[in-house]
XYZ file of C-alpha atoms in Angstrom:
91
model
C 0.000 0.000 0.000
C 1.511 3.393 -1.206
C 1.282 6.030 1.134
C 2.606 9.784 0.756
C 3.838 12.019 4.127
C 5.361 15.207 4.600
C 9.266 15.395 6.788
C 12.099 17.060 7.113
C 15.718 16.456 6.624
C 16.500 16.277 10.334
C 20.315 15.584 10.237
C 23.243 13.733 7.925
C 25.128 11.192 9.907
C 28.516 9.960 8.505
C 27.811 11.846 5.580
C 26.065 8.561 4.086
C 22.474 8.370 5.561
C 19.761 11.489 5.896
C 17.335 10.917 8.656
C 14.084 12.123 7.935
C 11.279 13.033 10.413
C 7.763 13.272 10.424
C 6.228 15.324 12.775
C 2.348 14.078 12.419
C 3.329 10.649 13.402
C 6.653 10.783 14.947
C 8.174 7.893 12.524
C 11.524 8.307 11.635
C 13.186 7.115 8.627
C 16.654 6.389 7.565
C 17.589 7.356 3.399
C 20.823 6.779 1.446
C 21.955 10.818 0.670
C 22.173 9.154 -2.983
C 18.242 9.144 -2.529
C 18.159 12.683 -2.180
C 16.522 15.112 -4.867
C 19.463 17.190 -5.474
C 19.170 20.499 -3.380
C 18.113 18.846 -0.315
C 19.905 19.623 2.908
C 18.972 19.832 6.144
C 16.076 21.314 7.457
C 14.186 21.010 3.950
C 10.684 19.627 3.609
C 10.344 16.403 1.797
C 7.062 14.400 0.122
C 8.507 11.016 1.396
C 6.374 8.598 -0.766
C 6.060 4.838 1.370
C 5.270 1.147 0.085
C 5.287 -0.959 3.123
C 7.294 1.680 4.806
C 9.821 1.547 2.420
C 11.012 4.591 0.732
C 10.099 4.496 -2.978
C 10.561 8.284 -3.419
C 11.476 11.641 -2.284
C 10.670 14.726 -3.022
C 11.291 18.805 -1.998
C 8.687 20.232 -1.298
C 9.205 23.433 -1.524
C 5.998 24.936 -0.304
C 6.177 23.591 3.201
C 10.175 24.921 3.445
C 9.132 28.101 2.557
C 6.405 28.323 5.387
C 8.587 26.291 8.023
C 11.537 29.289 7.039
C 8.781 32.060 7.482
C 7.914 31.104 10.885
C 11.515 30.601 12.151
C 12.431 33.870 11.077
C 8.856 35.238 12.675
C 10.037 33.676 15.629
C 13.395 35.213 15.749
C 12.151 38.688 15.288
C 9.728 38.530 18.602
C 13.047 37.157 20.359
C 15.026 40.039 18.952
C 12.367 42.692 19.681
C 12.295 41.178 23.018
C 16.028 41.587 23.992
C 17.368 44.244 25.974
C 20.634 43.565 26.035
C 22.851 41.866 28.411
C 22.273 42.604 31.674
C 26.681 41.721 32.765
C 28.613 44.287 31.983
C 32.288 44.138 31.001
C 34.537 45.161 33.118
């Protein structure tokens, strides 16, 4: 049974294997980097498409990046609108 869900590139390890997540289930999966679309890094949104949890293909999606980005760098404004400095001073 084919099955389609939406992850990100969590991290590289050994520079061999990309482990994907995905966050509406919490399933994690394991990818050759030579599966990769080209472009993909870390922190991108993939279409992961699943036979019997298997990996059959993998795509950017470039739609969910773009929002994922856009709310990081929301975030990141409220903290830096928030900061007042450091409080230590150098002596």
């Amino acid at each position: 049974m084919e099955r389609r869900e939406i992850g990100y590139i969590d991290r590289m390890e050994d520079g061999r294997f990309a482990v994907l997540l995905v966050e509406d289930t919490g399933e994690e999966f394991i990818a050759d980097v030579t599966a990769l679309p080209e472009g993909a890094k870390e922190g991108v949104y993939v279409t992961i498409t699943l036979v019997s949890d298997k990996i059959t293909e993998l795509v950017i999606n470039r739609q969910e990046t773009e929002v994922m980005e856009k709310k990081i760098e929301e975030q990141l404004k409220k903290v830096k609108s928030r900061s007042k400095g450091s409080r230590f001073k150098r002596g």
